[in-house]
Backbone as numpy.savetxt, mean C-alpha at the origin, in Angstrom:
# Nx Ny Nz CAx CAy CAz Cx Cy Cz
-10.98 -7.31 -11.77 -11.33 -6.30 -12.74 -10.05 -5.60 -13.19
-9.84 -5.57 -14.48 -8.65 -4.91 -15.02 -8.84 -3.40 -14.99
-7.75 -2.69 -15.23 -7.81 -1.23 -15.27 -8.72 -0.75 -16.40
-8.65 -1.44 -17.54 -9.50 -1.09 -18.68 -10.98 -1.27 -18.33
-11.31 -2.38 -17.68 -12.70 -2.63 -17.29 -13.17 -1.59 -16.27
-12.29 -1.24 -15.34 -12.64 -0.24 -14.33 -12.93 1.11 -14.98
-12.08 1.52 -15.91 -12.29 2.80 -16.58 -13.56 2.77 -17.43
-13.83 1.65 -18.09 -15.05 1.53 -18.89 -16.29 1.65 -18.00
-16.22 1.05 -16.81 -17.35 1.14 -15.87 -17.56 2.57 -15.39
-16.46 3.29 -15.13 -16.57 4.69 -14.71 -17.20 5.53 -15.82
-16.73 5.34 -17.05 -17.27 6.10 -18.18 -18.76 5.84 -18.35
-19.15 4.57 -18.25 -20.56 4.22 -18.39 -21.39 4.85 -17.28
-20.87 4.84 -16.06 -21.60 5.42 -14.93 -21.79 6.93 -15.13
-20.74 7.60 -15.56 -20.82 9.06 -15.77 -21.86 9.37 -16.86
-21.77 8.67 -17.98 -22.71 8.92 -19.08 -24.14 8.65 -18.65
-24.34 7.57 -17.91 -25.71 7.24 -17.48 -26.26 8.26 -16.48
-25.40 8.85 -15.65 -25.86 9.86 -14.70 -26.36 11.11 -15.41
-25.63 11.55 -16.43 -26.06 12.74 -17.17 -27.38 12.48 -17.90
-27.56 11.26 -18.39 -28.83 10.94 -19.07 -29.95 10.79 -18.04
-29.68 10.09 -16.94 -30.69 9.84 -15.91 -31.19 11.15 -15.30
-30.29 12.11 -15.14 -30.68 13.39 -14.53 -31.17 14.40 -15.56
-31.46 13.93 -16.77 -32.07 14.73 -17.84 -31.20 15.91 -18.26
-29.88 15.68 -18.30 -28.94 16.72 -18.74 -28.69 16.56 -20.24
-28.39 15.34 -20.68 -28.15 15.12 -22.10 -27.58 13.75 -22.39
-27.41 13.46 -23.68 -26.78 12.22 -24.14 -25.29 12.47 -24.31
-24.49 11.60 -23.75 -23.04 11.76 -23.78 -22.47 10.99 -24.97
-21.65 11.67 -25.77 -20.98 11.02 -26.91 -19.79 10.20 -26.43
-18.97 10.79 -25.57 -17.83 10.05 -25.02 -17.37 10.72 -23.73
-16.69 9.92 -22.92 -16.08 10.41 -21.68 -14.60 10.08 -21.75
-13.77 11.09 -21.58 -12.32 10.89 -21.53 -11.87 10.96 -20.09
-11.16 9.94 -19.64 -10.62 9.92 -18.28 -9.14 10.22 -18.34
-8.72 11.18 -17.54 -7.30 11.52 -17.46 -6.83 11.18 -16.04
-5.91 10.23 -15.90 -5.43 9.88 -14.56 -4.52 10.96 -14.00
-4.69 11.23 -12.73 -3.84 12.17 -11.99 -3.35 11.46 -10.74
-2.33 12.04 -10.14 -1.75 11.41 -8.95 -1.53 12.45 -7.87
-1.94 12.10 -6.65 -1.71 12.98 -5.52 -0.25 12.85 -5.08
0.25 13.76 -4.24 1.64 13.64 -3.76 1.93 12.32 -3.05
0.90 11.70 -2.44 1.13 10.41 -1.77 0.78 9.23 -2.68
0.85 9.45 -4.01 0.72 8.41 -5.04 -0.66 7.77 -5.14
-1.71 8.47 -4.73 -3.07 7.99 -4.92 -3.53 8.43 -6.31
-4.00 7.48 -7.12 -4.43 7.78 -8.48 -5.92 8.08 -8.49
-6.28 9.19 -9.13 -7.69 9.54 -9.32 -7.85 10.00 -10.77
-9.08 10.19 -11.19 -9.34 10.54 -12.58 -10.09 11.86 -12.68
-9.75 12.63 -13.71 -10.53 13.79 -14.11 -11.27 13.35 -15.37
-12.58 13.59 -15.39 -13.40 13.17 -16.53 -13.75 14.37 -17.39
-13.58 14.20 -18.69 -14.00 15.20 -19.67 -15.20 14.61 -20.41
-16.35 15.25 -20.26 -17.59 14.73 -20.81 -17.92 15.49 -22.10
-18.07 14.75 -23.19 -18.39 15.34 -24.49 -19.83 14.94 -24.83
-20.70 15.94 -25.01 -22.11 15.66 -25.24 -22.41 15.50 -26.72
-23.24 14.51 -27.02 -23.81 14.37 -28.37 -25.01 15.30 -28.48
-25.70 15.47 -27.36 -26.92 16.29 -27.36 -27.22 16.76 -25.94
-27.57 18.02 -25.80 -28.07 18.56 -24.54 -29.60 18.49 -24.60
-30.20 18.02 -23.50 -31.66 17.97 -23.47 -32.22 19.37 -23.23
-33.42 19.59 -23.71 -34.11 20.88 -23.50 -34.93 20.76 -22.22
-34.21 20.72 -21.07 -34.86 20.56 -19.77 -34.37 21.64 -18.82
-35.12 21.82 -17.74 -34.71 22.78 -16.71 -33.36 22.38 -16.10
-33.17 21.07 -15.90 -31.93 20.59 -15.29 -30.72 20.91 -16.18
-30.86 20.69 -17.48 -29.75 20.95 -18.40 -29.45 22.44 -18.47
-30.50 23.27 -18.56 -30.29 24.72 -18.63 -29.66 25.24 -17.33
-30.08 24.70 -16.18 -29.52 25.15 -14.90 -28.04 24.79 -14.81
-27.67 23.58 -15.23 -26.26 23.17 -15.18 -25.43 24.02 -16.14
-25.94 24.26 -17.35 -25.21 25.09 -18.31 -25.01 26.51 -17.78
-26.03 27.05 -17.13 -25.92 28.41 -16.58 -24.88 28.45 -15.47
-24.88 27.43 -14.61 -23.90 27.40 -13.51 -22.47 27.23 -14.03
-22.31 26.43 -15.09 -20.97 26.20 -15.65 -20.42 27.47 -16.26
-21.26 28.23 -16.96 -20.78 29.44 -17.63 -20.65 30.63 -16.68
-21.28 30.58 -15.51 -21.20 31.67 -14.53 -19.98 31.43 -13.64
-18.96 32.27 -13.78 -17.71 32.07 -13.02 -17.89 32.32 -11.53
-18.96 32.97 -11.12 -19.17 33.23 -9.69 -19.82 32.04 -8.99
-20.27 31.05 -9.75 -20.93 29.87 -9.16 -20.07 28.63 -9.34
-20.34 27.68 -8.49 -19.66 26.39 -8.57 -20.70 25.37 -9.05
-20.58 24.96 -10.29 -21.54 24.01 -10.86 -21.28 22.62 -10.31
-22.35 21.99 -9.81 -22.23 20.65 -9.24 -23.31 19.75 -9.81
-22.98 18.50 -9.98 -23.96 17.48 -10.34 -23.96 16.45 -9.22
-25.03 16.42 -8.45 -25.16 15.51 -7.32 -25.52 14.13 -7.85
-24.69 13.12 -7.59 -25.00 11.77 -8.07 -25.24 10.80 -6.93
-25.12 11.28 -5.71 -25.37 10.48 -4.50 -25.73 11.46 -3.42
-26.39 11.01 -2.39 -26.79 11.96 -1.34 -25.61 12.66 -0.69
-24.42 12.03 -0.74 -23.24 12.66 -0.13 -22.19 13.08 -1.14
-22.30 12.66 -2.40 -21.23 12.89 -3.37 -21.74 13.66 -4.58
-20.84 14.46 -5.13 -21.18 15.24 -6.32 -19.92 15.44 -7.15
-20.15 15.82 -8.39 -19.06 16.17 -9.28 -19.07 17.68 -9.47
-17.91 18.28 -9.48 -17.78 19.69 -9.82 -17.64 19.75 -11.34
-18.48 20.54 -11.96 -18.49 20.62 -13.43 -17.94 21.97 -13.87
-16.95 21.93 -14.74 -16.35 23.14 -15.30 -16.40 23.06 -16.82
-16.32 24.21 -17.46 -16.25 24.24 -18.91 -14.84 23.86 -19.34
-14.76 22.99 -20.31 -13.47 22.56 -20.84 -12.98 23.62 -21.82
-11.94 24.34 -21.44 -11.43 25.42 -22.28 -10.45 24.93 -23.34
-9.95 23.70 -23.19 -9.01 23.13 -24.17 -9.45 21.72 -24.53
-10.54 21.58 -25.25 -11.01 20.22 -25.57 -10.01 19.46 -26.44
-9.88 18.18 -26.15 -8.97 17.31 -26.90 -9.76 16.42 -27.84
-9.12 16.06 -28.93 -9.73 15.08 -29.83 -9.52 13.69 -29.23
-10.22 12.72 -29.78 -10.08 11.34 -29.30 -8.65 10.84 -29.49
-7.99 11.27 -30.58 -6.60 10.86 -30.82 -5.66 11.45 -29.77
-5.89 12.70 -29.41 -5.05 13.34 -28.39 -5.23 12.66 -27.03
-6.45 12.24 -26.75 -6.72 11.53 -25.50 -6.02 10.17 -25.51
-6.08 9.47 -26.64 -5.40 8.17 -26.75 -3.90 8.32 -26.56
-3.33 9.39 -27.11 -1.89 9.65 -26.95 -1.55 9.91 -25.48
-2.37 10.72 -24.81 -2.12 11.01 -23.39 -2.24 9.73 -22.55
-3.20 8.88 -22.90 -3.37 7.62 -22.18 -2.15 6.72 -22.37
-1.64 6.67 -23.59 -0.45 5.87 -23.88 0.75 6.37 -23.10
0.91 7.70 -23.01 2.01 8.28 -22.23 1.88 7.90 -20.76
0.66 7.92 -20.23 0.44 7.55 -18.82 0.81 6.09 -18.59
0.40 5.21 -19.51 0.72 3.79 -19.37 2.22 3.56 -19.42
2.91 4.32 -20.28 4.37 4.19 -20.34 5.01 4.63 -19.02
4.49 5.70 -18.42 5.01 6.14 -17.13 4.79 5.07 -16.07
3.61 4.45 -16.08 3.32 3.39 -15.11 4.28 2.22 -15.29
4.54 1.83 -16.55 5.46 0.73 -16.81 6.88 1.08 -16.37
7.31 2.31 -16.63 8.64 2.74 -16.20 8.74 2.69 -14.68
7.68 3.10 -14.00 7.69 3.06 -12.53 7.76 1.62 -12.04
7.02 0.71 -12.68 7.06 -0.70 -12.29 8.46 -1.28 -12.50
9.10 -0.92 -13.60 10.47 -1.39 -13.87 11.42 -0.85 -12.81
11.27 0.43 -12.47 12.13 1.04 -11.45 11.96 0.33 -10.11
10.70 0.02 -9.74 10.46 -0.69 -8.48 11.12 -2.07 -8.49
11.02 -2.78 -9.61 11.64 -4.11 -9.72 13.16 -4.00 -9.60
13.75 -2.96 -10.20 15.19 -2.76 -10.09 15.59 -2.46 -8.65
14.80 -1.65 -7.96 15.11 -1.33 -6.57 15.05 -2.58 -5.70
14.06 -3.43 -5.95 13.93 -4.66 -5.18 15.12 -5.59 -5.46
15.50 -5.70 -6.73 16.64 -6.55 -7.08 17.93 -6.03 -6.43
18.12 -4.72 -6.45 19.31 -4.13 -5.83 19.31 -4.37 -4.32
18.15 -4.27 -3.71 18.06 -4.50 -2.27 18.42 -5.94 -1.94
17.91 -6.90 -2.72 18.24 -8.30 -2.48 19.73 -8.56 -2.72
20.29 -7.97 -3.78 21.71 -8.13 -4.06 22.54 -7.57 -2.92
22.17 -6.38 -2.42 22.90 -5.75 -1.32 22.83 -6.63 -0.07
21.65 -7.18 0.21 21.50 -8.04 1.38 22.40 -9.27 1.25
22.42 -9.87 0.05 23.25 -11.05 -0.14 24.73 -10.71 0.02
25.16 -9.57 -0.50 26.56 -9.16 -0.36 26.92 -8.94 1.11
26.00 -8.34 1.86 26.26 -8.12 3.29 26.35 -9.45 4.03
25.48 -10.38 3.68 25.53 -11.69 4.33 26.85 -12.39 3.99
27.28 -12.29 2.74 28.55 -12.90 2.34 29.71 -12.23 3.07
29.66 -10.92 3.21 30.73 -10.19 3.89 30.82 -10.59 5.36
29.70 -10.96 5.95 29.70 -11.37 7.36 30.04 -12.84 7.53
30.28 -13.53 6.41 30.69 -14.92 6.52 29.59 -15.92 6.27
28.43 -15.48 5.91 27.34 -16.41 5.60 27.36 -16.67 4.11
27.99 -17.75 3.72 28.10 -18.07 2.30 26.83 -18.76 1.84
26.34 -18.33 0.70 25.14 -18.94 0.14 25.44 -19.34 -1.29
25.11 -20.58 -1.63 25.40 -21.08 -2.96 24.58 -20.35 -4.02
23.30 -20.16 -3.76 22.44 -19.47 -4.72 21.85 -18.25 -4.04
20.94 -17.61 -4.74 20.32 -16.40 -4.23 19.78 -16.57 -2.82
19.63 -15.48 -2.14 19.17 -15.50 -0.76 17.73 -15.98 -0.69
17.54 -17.09 -0.01 16.20 -17.61 0.24 16.07 -17.76 1.75
15.21 -16.99 2.38 15.10 -17.07 3.82 14.52 -18.42 4.26
14.94 -18.86 5.41 14.42 -20.09 5.98 12.93 -19.90 6.27
12.10 -20.92 5.99 10.65 -20.75 6.19 10.27 -20.34 7.61
10.99 -20.85 8.59 10.68 -20.48 9.97 10.98 -19.01 10.21
12.10 -18.53 9.67 12.45 -17.12 9.85 11.47 -16.22 9.11
11.02 -16.65 7.92 10.03 -15.86 7.19 8.75 -15.76 8.00
8.35 -16.88 8.57 7.14 -16.86 9.39 7.30 -15.98 10.61
8.48 -16.01 11.23 8.72 -15.17 12.40 8.67 -13.70 12.04
9.27 -13.35 10.90 9.25 -11.95 10.46 7.84 -11.50 10.15
7.07 -12.38 9.51 5.68 -12.02 9.17 4.86 -11.83 10.45
5.06 -12.75 11.43 4.31 -12.60 12.68 4.72 -11.34 13.41
5.99 -11.02 13.40 6.46 -9.81 14.08 5.89 -8.56 13.43
5.75 -8.58 12.11 5.23 -7.40 11.41 3.77 -7.16 11.72
3.04 -8.20 12.11 1.63 -8.03 12.44 1.42 -7.79 13.93
2.49 -7.74 14.70 2.37 -7.45 16.12 2.21 -8.69 16.98
2.37 -9.89 16.40 2.23 -11.13 17.15 3.41 -11.29 18.09
3.14 -11.68 19.31 4.22 -11.99 20.24 4.10 -13.45 20.62
5.22 -14.10 20.81 5.20 -15.53 21.09 4.99 -15.79 22.58
4.52 -16.98 22.86 4.34 -17.45 24.23 5.16 -18.72 24.39
5.23 -19.23 25.61 6.04 -20.43 25.86 5.49 -21.64 25.12
4.21 -21.65 24.80 3.64 -22.79 24.08 4.04 -22.80 22.61
4.59 -21.69 22.11 5.00 -21.61 20.72 6.35 -22.29 20.47
7.07 -22.62 21.52 8.39 -23.21 21.37 8.34 -24.69 21.72
9.19 -25.50 21.09 9.22 -26.92 21.45 9.74 -27.08 22.88
9.34 -28.17 23.57 9.80 -28.37 24.95 11.30 -28.60 24.98
11.91 -28.18 26.07 13.35 -28.38 26.25 13.63 -29.84 26.54
14.80 -30.27 26.16 15.21 -31.65 26.46 15.35 -31.79 27.98
15.01 -32.96 28.52 15.12 -33.14 29.98 16.58 -33.02 30.43
16.75 -32.49 31.64 18.10 -32.34 32.20 18.62 -33.71 32.63
19.87 -33.95 32.36 20.49 -35.22 32.77 21.77 -34.89 33.52
22.22 -35.85 34.33 23.45 -35.68 35.09 24.62 -35.94 34.15
25.55 -35.01 34.17 26.73 -35.19 33.32 27.74 -36.07 34.06
28.40 -36.92 33.30 29.35 -37.85 33.94 30.66 -37.16 34.30
31.07 -36.19 33.57 32.33 -35.52 33.91 32.04 -34.08 34.30
31.84 -33.87 35.56 31.54 -32.55 36.10 32.84 -31.85 36.43
32.85 -30.56 36.25 34.00 -29.76 36.60 33.96 -29.50 38.11
35.08 -29.60 38.80 35.05 -29.35 40.25 34.71 -27.90 40.55
34.04 -27.70 41.65 33.66 -26.35 42.07 34.89 -25.57 42.46
34.79 -24.26 42.41 35.91 -23.40 42.80 36.17 -23.58 44.28
37.42 -23.53 44.62 37.83 -23.72 46.01 37.37 -22.55 46.87
36.82 -22.83 48.04 36.40 -21.79 48.97 37.63 -21.35 49.75
37.89 -20.07 49.73 39.08 -19.56 50.38 38.91 -19.48 51.88
37.70 -19.22 52.33 37.51 -19.04 53.77 36.11 -19.50 54.12
35.98 -20.05 55.31 34.64 -20.43 55.75 34.04 -19.38 56.67
34.64 -18.18 56.68 34.15 -17.09 57.52 33.10 -16.32 56.74
32.02 -15.98 57.40 30.93 -15.23 56.79 31.33 -13.77 56.68
31.07 -13.15 55.54 31.38 -11.74 55.32 30.13 -10.89 55.47
30.27 -9.77 56.12 29.20 -8.78 56.28 27.92 -9.35 56.86
28.00 -10.37 57.64 26.84 -10.91 58.35 25.83 -11.59 57.47
26.26 -12.12 56.31 25.29 -12.72 55.39 24.65 -13.97 55.98
25.30 -14.63 56.89 24.75 -15.85 57.46 24.02 -15.61 58.77
23.87 -14.38 59.19 23.22 -14.08 60.46 21.71 -13.93 60.33
21.16 -14.15 59.13 19.71 -13.98 58.97 19.00 -15.20 59.52
17.68 -15.10 59.65 16.88 -16.20 60.19 16.78 -17.37 59.22
17.11 -17.12 57.94 16.97 -18.17 56.93 18.10 -19.19 56.98
19.17 -18.87 57.66 20.31 -19.78 57.69 20.51 -20.33 59.09
20.92 -21.58 59.13 21.30 -22.17 60.41 22.80 -21.98 60.59
23.19 -21.34 61.68 24.61 -21.11 61.93 25.17 -22.24 62.74
């Protein structure tokens, strides 16, 4: 689902809730994206009515919205509700389109900045590898085994002895280095006086 489809679904849901709950017919819903300090995107909805119904529900919501001592709410789920406030600065459809375009430009600028940061990080890594003597003909491409090891480590996987290939069998070397010469055959500090050794 694209961002456009997601926003269209939200607008449709909001409009249908106001009609279903006998509040009124909605002419349009404007969604304004906002961002929390930890970069979570949420939307504020501005609901423009084509018609308010002449019902108790509509009159009660209008009364709560205009009364500053009350918090007007529209319950749309047993656990969830929308807080409804009067829009003191209504925007035209053109102004909303302009704000949406500005938001999209900010998102694109952020995506470009992230791509630049990633490229700089890769360039820095390659320069460090070159400085340490690891020459690479083309861009840094990690070895598939190392990529897999890094991915497994990031998920908390630890290896076992079965994860490694078996060691080559030990063989006798033909040219062995002679052992160091023993300077004395006298036992030091009683190391040979234990029951494990035959004196």
